[in-house]
PDB file of C-alpha atoms in Angstrom:
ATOM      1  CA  UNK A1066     -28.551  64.101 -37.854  1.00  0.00           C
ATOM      2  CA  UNK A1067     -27.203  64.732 -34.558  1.00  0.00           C
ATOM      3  CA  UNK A1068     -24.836  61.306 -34.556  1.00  0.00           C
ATOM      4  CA  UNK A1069     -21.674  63.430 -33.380  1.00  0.00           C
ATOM      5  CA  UNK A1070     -21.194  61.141 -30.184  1.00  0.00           C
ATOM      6  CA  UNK A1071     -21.172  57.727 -32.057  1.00  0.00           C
ATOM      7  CA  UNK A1072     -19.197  59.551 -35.584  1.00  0.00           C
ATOM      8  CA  UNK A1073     -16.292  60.229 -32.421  1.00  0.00           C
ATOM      9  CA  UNK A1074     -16.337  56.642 -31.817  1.00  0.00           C
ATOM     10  CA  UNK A1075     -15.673  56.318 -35.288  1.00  0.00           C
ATOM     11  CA  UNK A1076     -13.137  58.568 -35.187  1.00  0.00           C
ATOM     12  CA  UNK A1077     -11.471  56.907 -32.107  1.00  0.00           C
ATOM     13  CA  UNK A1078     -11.295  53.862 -34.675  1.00  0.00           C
ATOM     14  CA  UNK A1079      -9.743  55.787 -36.976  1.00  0.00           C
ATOM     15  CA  UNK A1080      -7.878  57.392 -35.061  1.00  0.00           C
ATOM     16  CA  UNK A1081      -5.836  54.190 -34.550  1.00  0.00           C
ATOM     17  CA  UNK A1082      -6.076  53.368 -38.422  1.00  0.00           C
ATOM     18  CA  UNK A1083      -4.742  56.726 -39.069  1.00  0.00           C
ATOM     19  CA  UNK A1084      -5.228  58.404 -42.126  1.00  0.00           C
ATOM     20  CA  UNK A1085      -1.141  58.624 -42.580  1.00  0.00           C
ATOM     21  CA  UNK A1086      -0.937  55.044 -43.270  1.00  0.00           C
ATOM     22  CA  UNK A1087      -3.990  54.861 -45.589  1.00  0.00           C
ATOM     23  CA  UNK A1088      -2.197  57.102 -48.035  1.00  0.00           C
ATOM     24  CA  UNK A1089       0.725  55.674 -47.875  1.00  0.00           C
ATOM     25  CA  UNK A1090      -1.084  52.560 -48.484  1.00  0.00           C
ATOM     26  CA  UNK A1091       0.899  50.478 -45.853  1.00  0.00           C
ATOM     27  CA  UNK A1092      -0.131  46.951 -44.983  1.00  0.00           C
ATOM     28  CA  UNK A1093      -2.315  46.971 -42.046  1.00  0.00           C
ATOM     29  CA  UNK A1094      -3.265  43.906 -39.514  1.00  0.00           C
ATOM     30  CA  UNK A1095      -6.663  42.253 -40.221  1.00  0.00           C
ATOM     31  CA  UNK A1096      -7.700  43.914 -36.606  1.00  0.00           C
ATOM     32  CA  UNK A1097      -6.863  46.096 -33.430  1.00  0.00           C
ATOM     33  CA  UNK A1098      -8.890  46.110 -30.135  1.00  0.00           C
ATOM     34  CA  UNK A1099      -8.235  48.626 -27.566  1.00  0.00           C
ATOM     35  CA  UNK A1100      -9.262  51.684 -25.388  1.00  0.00           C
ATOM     36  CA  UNK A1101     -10.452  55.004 -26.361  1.00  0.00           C
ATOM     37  CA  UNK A1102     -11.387  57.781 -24.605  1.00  0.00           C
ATOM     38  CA  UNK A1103     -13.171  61.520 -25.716  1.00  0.00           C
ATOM     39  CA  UNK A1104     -14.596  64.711 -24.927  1.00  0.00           C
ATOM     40  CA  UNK A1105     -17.237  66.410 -26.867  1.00  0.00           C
ATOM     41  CA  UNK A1106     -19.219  69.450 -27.159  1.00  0.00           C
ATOM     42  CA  UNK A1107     -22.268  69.779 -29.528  1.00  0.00           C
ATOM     43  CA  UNK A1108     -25.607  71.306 -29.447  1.00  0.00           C
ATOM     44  CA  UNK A1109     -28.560  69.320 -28.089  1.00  0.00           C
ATOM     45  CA  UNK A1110     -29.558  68.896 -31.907  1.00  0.00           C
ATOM     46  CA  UNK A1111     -29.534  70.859 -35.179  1.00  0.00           C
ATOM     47  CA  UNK A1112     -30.313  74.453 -34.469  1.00  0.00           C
ATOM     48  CA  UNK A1113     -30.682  74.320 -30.872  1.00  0.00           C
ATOM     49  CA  UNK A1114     -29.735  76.609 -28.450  1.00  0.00           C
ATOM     50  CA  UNK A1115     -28.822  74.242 -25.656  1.00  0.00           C
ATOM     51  CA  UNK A1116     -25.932  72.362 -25.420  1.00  0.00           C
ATOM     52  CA  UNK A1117     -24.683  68.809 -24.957  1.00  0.00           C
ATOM     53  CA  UNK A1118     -21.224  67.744 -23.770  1.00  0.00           C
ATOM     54  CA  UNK A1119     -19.879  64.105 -22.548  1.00  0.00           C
ATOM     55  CA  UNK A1120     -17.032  62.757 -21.714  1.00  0.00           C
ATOM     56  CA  UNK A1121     -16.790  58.888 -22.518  1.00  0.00           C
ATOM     57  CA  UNK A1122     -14.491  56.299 -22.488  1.00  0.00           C
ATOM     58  CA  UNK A1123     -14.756  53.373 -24.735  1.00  0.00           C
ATOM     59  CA  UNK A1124     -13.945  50.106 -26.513  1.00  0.00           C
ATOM     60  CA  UNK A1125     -12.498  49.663 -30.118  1.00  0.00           C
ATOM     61  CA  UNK A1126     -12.290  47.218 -32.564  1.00  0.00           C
ATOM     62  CA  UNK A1127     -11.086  47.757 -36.354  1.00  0.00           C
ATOM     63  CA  UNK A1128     -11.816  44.817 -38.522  1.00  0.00           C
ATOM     64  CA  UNK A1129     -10.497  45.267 -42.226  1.00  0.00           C
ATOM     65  CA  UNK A1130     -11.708  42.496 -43.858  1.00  0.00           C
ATOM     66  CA  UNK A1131     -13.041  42.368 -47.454  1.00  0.00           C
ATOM     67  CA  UNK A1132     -16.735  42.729 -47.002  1.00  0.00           C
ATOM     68  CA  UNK A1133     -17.672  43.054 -42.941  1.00  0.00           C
ATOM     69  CA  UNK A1134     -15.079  46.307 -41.620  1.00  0.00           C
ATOM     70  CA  UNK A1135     -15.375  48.407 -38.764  1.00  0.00           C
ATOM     71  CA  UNK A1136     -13.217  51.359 -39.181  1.00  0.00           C
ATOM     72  CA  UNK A1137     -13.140  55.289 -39.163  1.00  0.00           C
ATOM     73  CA  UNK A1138     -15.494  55.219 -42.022  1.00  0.00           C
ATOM     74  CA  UNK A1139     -18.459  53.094 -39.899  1.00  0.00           C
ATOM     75  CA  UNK A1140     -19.634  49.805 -39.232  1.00  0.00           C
ATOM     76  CA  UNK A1141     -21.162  47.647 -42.215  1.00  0.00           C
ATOM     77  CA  UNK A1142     -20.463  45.049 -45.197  1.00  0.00           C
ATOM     78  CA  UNK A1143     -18.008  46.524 -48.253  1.00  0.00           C
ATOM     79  CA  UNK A1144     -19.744  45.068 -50.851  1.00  0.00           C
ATOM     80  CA  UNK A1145     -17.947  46.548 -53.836  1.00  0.00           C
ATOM     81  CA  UNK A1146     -14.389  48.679 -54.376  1.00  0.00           C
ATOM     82  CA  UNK A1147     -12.715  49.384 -57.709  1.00  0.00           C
ATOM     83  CA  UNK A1148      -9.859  52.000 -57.954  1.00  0.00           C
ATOM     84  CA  UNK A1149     -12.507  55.018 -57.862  1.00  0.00           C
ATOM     85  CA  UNK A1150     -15.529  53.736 -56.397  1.00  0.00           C
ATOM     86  CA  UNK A1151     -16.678  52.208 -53.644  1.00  0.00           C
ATOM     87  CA  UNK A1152     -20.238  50.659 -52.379  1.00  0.00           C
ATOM     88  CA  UNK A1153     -20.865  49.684 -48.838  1.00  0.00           C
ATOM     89  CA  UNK A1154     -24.306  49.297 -46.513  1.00  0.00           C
ATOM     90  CA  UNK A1155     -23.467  50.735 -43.081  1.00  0.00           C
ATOM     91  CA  UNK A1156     -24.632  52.006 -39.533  1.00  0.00           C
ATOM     92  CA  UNK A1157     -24.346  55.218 -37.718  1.00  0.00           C
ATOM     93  CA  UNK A1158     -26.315  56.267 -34.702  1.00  0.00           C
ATOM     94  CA  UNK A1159     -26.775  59.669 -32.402  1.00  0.00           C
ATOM     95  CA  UNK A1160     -27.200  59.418 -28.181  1.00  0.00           C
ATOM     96  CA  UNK A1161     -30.301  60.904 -27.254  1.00  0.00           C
ATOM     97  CA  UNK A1162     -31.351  64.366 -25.879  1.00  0.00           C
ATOM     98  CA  UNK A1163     -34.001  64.616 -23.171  1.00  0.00           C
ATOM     99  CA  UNK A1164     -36.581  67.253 -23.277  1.00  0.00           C
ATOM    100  CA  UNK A1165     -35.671  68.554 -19.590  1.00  0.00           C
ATOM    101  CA  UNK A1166     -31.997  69.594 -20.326  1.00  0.00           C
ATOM    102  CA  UNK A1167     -33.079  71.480 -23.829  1.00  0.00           C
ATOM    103  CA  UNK A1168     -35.371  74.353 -22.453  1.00  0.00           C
ATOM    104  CA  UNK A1169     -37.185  74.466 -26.010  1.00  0.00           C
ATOM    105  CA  UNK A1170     -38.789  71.472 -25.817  1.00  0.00           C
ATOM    106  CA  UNK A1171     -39.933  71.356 -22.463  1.00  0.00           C
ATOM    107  CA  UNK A1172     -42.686  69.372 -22.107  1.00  0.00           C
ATOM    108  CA  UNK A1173     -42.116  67.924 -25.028  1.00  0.00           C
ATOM    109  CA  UNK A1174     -41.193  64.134 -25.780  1.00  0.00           C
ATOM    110  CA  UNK A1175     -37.614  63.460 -25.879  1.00  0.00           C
ATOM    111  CA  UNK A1176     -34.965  63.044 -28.931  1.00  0.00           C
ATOM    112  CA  UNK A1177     -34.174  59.111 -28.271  1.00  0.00           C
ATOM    113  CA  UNK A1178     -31.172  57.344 -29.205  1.00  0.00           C
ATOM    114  CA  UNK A1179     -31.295  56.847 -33.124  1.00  0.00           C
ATOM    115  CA  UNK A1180     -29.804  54.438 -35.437  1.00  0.00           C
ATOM    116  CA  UNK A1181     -29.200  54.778 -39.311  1.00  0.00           C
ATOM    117  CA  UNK A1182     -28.293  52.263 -41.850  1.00  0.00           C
ATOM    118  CA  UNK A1183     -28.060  52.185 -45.439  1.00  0.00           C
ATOM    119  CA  UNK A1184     -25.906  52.119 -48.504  1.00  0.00           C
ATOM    120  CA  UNK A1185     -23.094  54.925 -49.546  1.00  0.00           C
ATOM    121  CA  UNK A1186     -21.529  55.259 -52.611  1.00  0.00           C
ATOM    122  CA  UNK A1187     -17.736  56.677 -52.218  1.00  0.00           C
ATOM    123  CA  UNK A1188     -15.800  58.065 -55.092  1.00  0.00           C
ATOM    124  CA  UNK A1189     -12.185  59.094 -55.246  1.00  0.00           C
ATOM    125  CA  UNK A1190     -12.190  62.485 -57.397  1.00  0.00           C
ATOM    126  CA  UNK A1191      -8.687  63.004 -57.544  1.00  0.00           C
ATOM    127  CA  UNK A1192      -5.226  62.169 -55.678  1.00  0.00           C
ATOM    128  CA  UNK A1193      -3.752  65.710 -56.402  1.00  0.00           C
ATOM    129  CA  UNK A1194      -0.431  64.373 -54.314  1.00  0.00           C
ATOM    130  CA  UNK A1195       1.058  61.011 -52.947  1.00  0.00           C
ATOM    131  CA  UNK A1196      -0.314  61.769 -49.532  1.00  0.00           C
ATOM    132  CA  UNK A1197      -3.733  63.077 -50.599  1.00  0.00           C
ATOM    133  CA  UNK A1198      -6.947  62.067 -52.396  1.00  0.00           C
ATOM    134  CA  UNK A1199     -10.312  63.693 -52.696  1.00  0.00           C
ATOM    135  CA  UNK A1200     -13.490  62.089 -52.236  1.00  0.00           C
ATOM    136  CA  UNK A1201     -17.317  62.448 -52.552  1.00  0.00           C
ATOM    137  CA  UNK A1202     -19.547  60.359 -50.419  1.00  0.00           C
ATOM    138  CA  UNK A1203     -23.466  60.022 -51.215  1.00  0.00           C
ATOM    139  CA  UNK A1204     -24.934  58.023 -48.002  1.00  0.00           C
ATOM    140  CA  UNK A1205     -28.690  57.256 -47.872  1.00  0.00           C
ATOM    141  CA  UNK A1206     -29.581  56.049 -44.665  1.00  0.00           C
ATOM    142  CA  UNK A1207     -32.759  55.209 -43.114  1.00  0.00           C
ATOM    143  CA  UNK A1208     -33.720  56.286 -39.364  1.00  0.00           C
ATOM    144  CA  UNK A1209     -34.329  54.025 -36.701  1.00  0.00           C
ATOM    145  CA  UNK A1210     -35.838  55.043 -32.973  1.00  0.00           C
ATOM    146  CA  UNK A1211     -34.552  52.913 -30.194  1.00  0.00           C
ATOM    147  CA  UNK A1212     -36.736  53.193 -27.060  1.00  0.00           C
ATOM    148  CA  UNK A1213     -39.212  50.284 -25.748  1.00  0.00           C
ATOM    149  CA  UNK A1214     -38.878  48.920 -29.796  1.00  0.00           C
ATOM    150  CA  UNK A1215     -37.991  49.919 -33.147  1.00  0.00           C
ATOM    151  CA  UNK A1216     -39.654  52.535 -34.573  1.00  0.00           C
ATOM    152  CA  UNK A1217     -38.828  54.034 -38.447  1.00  0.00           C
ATOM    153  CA  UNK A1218     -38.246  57.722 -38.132  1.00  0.00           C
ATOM    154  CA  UNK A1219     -37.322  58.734 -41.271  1.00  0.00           C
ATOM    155  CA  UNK A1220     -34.649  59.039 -44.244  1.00  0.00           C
ATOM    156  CA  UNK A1221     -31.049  61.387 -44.541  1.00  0.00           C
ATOM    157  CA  UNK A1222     -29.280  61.922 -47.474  1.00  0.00           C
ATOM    158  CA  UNK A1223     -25.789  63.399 -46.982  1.00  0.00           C
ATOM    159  CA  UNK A1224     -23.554  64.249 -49.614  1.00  0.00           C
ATOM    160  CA  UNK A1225     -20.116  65.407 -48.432  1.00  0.00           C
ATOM    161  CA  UNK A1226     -16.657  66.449 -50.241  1.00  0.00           C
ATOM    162  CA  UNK A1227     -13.458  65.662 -47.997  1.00  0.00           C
ATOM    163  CA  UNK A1228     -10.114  66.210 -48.770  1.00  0.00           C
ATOM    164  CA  UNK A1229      -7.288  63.899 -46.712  1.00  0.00           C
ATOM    165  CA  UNK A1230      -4.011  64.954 -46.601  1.00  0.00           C
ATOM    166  CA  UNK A1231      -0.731  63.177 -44.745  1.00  0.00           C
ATOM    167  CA  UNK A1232       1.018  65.946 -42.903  1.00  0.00           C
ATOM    168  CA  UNK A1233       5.088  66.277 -44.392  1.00  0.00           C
ATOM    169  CA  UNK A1234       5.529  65.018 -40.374  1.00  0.00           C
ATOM    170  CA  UNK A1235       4.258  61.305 -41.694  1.00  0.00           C
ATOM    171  CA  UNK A1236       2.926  60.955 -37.753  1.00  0.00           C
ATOM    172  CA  UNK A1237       0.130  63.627 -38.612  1.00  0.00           C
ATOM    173  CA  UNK A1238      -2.962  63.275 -40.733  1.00  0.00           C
ATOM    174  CA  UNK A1239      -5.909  65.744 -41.590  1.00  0.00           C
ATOM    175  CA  UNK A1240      -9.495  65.542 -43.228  1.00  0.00           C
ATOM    176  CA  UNK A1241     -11.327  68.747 -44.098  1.00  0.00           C
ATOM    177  CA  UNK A1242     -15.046  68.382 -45.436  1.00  0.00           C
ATOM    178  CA  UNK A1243     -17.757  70.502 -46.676  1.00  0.00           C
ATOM    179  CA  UNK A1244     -21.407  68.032 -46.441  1.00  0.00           C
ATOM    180  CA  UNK A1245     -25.116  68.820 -46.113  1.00  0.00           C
ATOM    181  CA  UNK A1246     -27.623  66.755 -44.765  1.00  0.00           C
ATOM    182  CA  UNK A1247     -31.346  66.620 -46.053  1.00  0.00           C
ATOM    183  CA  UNK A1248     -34.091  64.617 -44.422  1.00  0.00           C
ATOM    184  CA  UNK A1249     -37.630  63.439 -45.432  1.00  0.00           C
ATOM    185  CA  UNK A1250     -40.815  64.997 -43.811  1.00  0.00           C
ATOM    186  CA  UNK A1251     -40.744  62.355 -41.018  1.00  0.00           C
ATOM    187  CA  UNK A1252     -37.442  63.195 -39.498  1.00  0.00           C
ATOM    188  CA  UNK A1253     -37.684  66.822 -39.806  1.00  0.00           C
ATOM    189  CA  UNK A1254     -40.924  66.678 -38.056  1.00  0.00           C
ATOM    190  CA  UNK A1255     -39.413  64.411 -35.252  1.00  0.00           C
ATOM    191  CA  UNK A1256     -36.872  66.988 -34.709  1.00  0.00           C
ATOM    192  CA  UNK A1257     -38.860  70.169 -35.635  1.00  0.00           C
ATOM    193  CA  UNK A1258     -42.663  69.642 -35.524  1.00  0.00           C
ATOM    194  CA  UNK A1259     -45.075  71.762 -32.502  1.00  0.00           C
ATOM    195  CA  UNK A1260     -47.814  69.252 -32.746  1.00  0.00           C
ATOM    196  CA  UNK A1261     -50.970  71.711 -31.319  1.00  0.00           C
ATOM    197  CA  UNK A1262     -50.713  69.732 -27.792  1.00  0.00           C
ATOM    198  CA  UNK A1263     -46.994  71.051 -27.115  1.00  0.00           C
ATOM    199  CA  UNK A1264     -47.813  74.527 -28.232  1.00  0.00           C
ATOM    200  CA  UNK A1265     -47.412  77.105 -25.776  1.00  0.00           C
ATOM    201  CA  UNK A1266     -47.655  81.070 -25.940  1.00  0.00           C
ATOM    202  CA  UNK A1267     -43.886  81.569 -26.651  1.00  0.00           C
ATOM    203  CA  UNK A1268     -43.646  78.204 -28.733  1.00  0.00           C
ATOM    204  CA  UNK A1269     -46.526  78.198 -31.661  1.00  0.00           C
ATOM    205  CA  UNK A1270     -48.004  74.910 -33.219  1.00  0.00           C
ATOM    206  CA  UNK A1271     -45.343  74.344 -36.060  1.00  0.00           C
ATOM    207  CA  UNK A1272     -45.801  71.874 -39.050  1.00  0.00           C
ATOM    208  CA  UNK A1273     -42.581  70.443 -40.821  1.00  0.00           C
ATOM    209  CA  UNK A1274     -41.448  69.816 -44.091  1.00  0.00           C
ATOM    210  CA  UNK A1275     -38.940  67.531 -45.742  1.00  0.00           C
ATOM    211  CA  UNK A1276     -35.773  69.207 -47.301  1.00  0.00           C
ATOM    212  CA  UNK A1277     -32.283  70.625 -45.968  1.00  0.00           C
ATOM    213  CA  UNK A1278     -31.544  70.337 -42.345  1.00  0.00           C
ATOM    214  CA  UNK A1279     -27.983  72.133 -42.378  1.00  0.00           C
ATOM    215  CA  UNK A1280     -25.101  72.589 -44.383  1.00  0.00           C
ATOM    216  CA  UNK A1281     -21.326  71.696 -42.497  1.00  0.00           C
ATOM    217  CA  UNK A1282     -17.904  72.306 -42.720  1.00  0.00           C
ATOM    218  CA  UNK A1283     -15.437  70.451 -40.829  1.00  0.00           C
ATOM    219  CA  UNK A1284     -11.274  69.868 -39.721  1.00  0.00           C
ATOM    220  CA  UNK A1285     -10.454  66.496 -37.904  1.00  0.00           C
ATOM    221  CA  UNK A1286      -6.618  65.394 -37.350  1.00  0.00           C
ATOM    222  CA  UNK A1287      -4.625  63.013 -35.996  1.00  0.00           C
ATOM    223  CA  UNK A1288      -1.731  62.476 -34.283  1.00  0.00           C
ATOM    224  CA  UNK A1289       0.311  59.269 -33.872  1.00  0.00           C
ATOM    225  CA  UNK A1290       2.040  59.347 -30.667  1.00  0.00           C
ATOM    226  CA  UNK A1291       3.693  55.836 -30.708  1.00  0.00           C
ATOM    227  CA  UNK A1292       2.798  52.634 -32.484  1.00  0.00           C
ATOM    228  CA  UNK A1293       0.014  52.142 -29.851  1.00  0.00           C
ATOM    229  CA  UNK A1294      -1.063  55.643 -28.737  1.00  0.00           C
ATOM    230  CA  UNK A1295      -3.021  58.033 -31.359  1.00  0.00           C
ATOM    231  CA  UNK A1296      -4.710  61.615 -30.295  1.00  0.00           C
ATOM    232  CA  UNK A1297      -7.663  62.714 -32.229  1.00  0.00           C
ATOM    233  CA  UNK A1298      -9.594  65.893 -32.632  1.00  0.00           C
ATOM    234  CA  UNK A1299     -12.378  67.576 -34.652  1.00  0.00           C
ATOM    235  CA  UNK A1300     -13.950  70.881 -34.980  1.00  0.00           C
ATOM    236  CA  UNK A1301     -16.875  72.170 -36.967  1.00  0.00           C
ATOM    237  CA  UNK A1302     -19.156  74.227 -37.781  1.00  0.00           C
ATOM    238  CA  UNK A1303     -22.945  73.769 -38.700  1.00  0.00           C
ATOM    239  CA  UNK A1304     -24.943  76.393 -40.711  1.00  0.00           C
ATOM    240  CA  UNK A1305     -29.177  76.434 -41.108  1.00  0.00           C
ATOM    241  CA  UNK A1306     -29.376  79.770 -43.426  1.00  0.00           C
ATOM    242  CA  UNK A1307     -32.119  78.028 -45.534  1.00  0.00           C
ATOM    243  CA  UNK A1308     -33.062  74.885 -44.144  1.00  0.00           C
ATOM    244  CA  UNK A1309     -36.274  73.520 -44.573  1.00  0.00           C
ATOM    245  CA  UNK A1310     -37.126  74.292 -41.249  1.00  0.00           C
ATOM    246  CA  UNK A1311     -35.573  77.293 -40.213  1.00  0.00           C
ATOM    247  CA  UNK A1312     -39.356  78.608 -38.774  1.00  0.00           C
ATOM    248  CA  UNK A1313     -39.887  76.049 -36.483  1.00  0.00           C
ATOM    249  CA  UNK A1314     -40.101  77.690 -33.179  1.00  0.00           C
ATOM    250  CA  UNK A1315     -37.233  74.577 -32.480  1.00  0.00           C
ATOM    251  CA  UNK A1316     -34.990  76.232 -34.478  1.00  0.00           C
ATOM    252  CA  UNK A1317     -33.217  78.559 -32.181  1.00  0.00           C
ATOM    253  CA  UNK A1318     -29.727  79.657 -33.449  1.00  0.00           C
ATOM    254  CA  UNK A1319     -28.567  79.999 -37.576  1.00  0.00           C
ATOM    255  CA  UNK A1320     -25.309  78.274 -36.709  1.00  0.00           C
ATOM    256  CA  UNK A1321     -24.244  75.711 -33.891  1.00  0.00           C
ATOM    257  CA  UNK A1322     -20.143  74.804 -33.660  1.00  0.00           C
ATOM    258  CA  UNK A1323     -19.610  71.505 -32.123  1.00  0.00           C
ATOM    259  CA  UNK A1324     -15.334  70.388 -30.938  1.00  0.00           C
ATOM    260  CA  UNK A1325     -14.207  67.369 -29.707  1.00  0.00           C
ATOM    261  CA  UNK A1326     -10.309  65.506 -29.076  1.00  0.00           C
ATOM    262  CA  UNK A1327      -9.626  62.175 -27.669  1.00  0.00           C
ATOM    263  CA  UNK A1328      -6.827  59.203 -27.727  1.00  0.00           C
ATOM    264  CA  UNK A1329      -6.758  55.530 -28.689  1.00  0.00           C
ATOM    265  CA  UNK A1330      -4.367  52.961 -26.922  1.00  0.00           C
ATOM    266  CA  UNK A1331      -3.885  49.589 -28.818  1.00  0.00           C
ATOM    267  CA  UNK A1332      -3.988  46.942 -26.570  1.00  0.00           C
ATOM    268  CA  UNK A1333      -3.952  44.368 -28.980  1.00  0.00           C
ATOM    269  CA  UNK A1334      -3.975  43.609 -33.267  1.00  0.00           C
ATOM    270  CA  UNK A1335      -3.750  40.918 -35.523  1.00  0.00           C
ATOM    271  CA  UNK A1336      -0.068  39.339 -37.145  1.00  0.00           C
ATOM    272  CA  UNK A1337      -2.336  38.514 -40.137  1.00  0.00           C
ATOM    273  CA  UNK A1338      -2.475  41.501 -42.543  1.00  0.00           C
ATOM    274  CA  UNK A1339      -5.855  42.992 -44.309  1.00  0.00           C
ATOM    275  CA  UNK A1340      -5.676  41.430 -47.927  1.00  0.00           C
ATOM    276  CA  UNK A1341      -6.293  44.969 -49.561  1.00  0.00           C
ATOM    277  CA  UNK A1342      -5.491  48.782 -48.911  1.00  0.00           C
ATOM    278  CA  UNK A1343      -7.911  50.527 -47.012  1.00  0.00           C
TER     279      UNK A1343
END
């Protein structure tokens, strides 16, 4: 769902992994630790009218070992890679959105900060060039609520198409992807739902269904500056034409675009080298 501050984080990691030196499949250290920082700019959550923007600087640590990693692509155990595919169980997460900055749920509980983890299944499609590949990515994660305890909030399912290309300036990398994200009744009623005791005249009692949530298309680059220093940016943009939801009196815009950019700085990485590509 709305994990675009922690996915940055991500990106700040792989920022300093760079996409560049994945496709040209050069030897990488076993880790890097440093300093990050970003801005970003998103709406308070899927279809929302309100937005949400932070500016936050960071840790980073990329581990590339053969099962545990931490890299662009998440936090979690590798537990199988072949040529083609590739089977990992990972984490993700959102930061939350209170109730008194997002005037359509006023009064209403807040969005707290939200964990996922489950398996994804990643399979290269084609390398139409020596500096590109396209890939398909089927993630099922399950939704976790973090506030006084643990609390299940639901299921996602996001399929997403990406295409990576190495810029003919080797320092420069890209990453366009098309993805849409459905969720089970539970989530789309914790984002979505009027229950009759939040109902007001100009926001109606409202009762969710499972099913799509939005549809996305996004850019993200990178830039390597030096060895140490990488920029990073993203924009995208988020469409809910024909999700699940779209009557929910939540639902308050058709489309939502969301930008961010950033930097790494190494401070620090490994002489020992990650036993496989990445």
């Amino acid at each position: 769902m709305k994990r675009l501050v922690w996915v940055m984080a991500m990106v700040a990691a792989g920022a300093a992994g760079s996409v560049a030196a994945q496709q040209a499949q050069q030897p990488q250290p076993l880790w890097e630790a440093g300093v990050a920082a970003f801005a970003v700019s998103t709406p308070a959550y899927p279809g929302s009218s309100d937005r949400s923007a932070r500016v936050l600087p960071l840790p980073f640590l990329i581990y590339r070992g053969e099962v545990l990693r931490s890299d662009q692509g998440g936090i979690g155990a590798r537990l199988f890679k072949s040529e083609r595919v590739e089977f990992d169980v990972g984490f993700s997460g959102a930061l939350p959105a209170h109730s008194k900055d997002v005037a359509a749920r006023a009064g209403m509980r807040d969005l707290n900060t939200l964990v996922e983890f489950g398996p994804r299944v990643k399979i290269l499609l084609a390398s139409p060039t020596a500096t590109s590949r396209v890939r398909f990515e089927l993630p099922l994660r399950a939704v976790m609520e973090i506030e006084g305890g643990v609390r299940r909030q639901g299921t996602t399912f996001e399929p997403k198409l990406s295409y990576e290309l190495r810029g003919a300036d080797p320092r420069w990398g890209y990453d366009v992807s098309v993805a849409a994200v459905f969720a089970d009744r539970r989530l789309n009623r914790y984002f979505y739902e009027v229950a009759p005791v939040y109902a007001t005249a100009t926001r109606p009692a409202f009762q969710a269904d499972a099913g799509l949530v939005l549809t996305r298309v996004g850019v993200s680059a990178t830039y390597k500056f030096n060895e140490d220093v990488r920029l990073f940016g993203f924009v995208r943009e988020e469409s809910y034409r024909g999700a699940a939801n779209a009557d929910s009196p939540l639902m308050k815009r058709r489309s939502g675009a969301s930008a961010g950019f950033g930097f790494t700085w190494t401070l620090g990485r490994s002489a020992t080298l990650a036993k496989s590509a990445q």
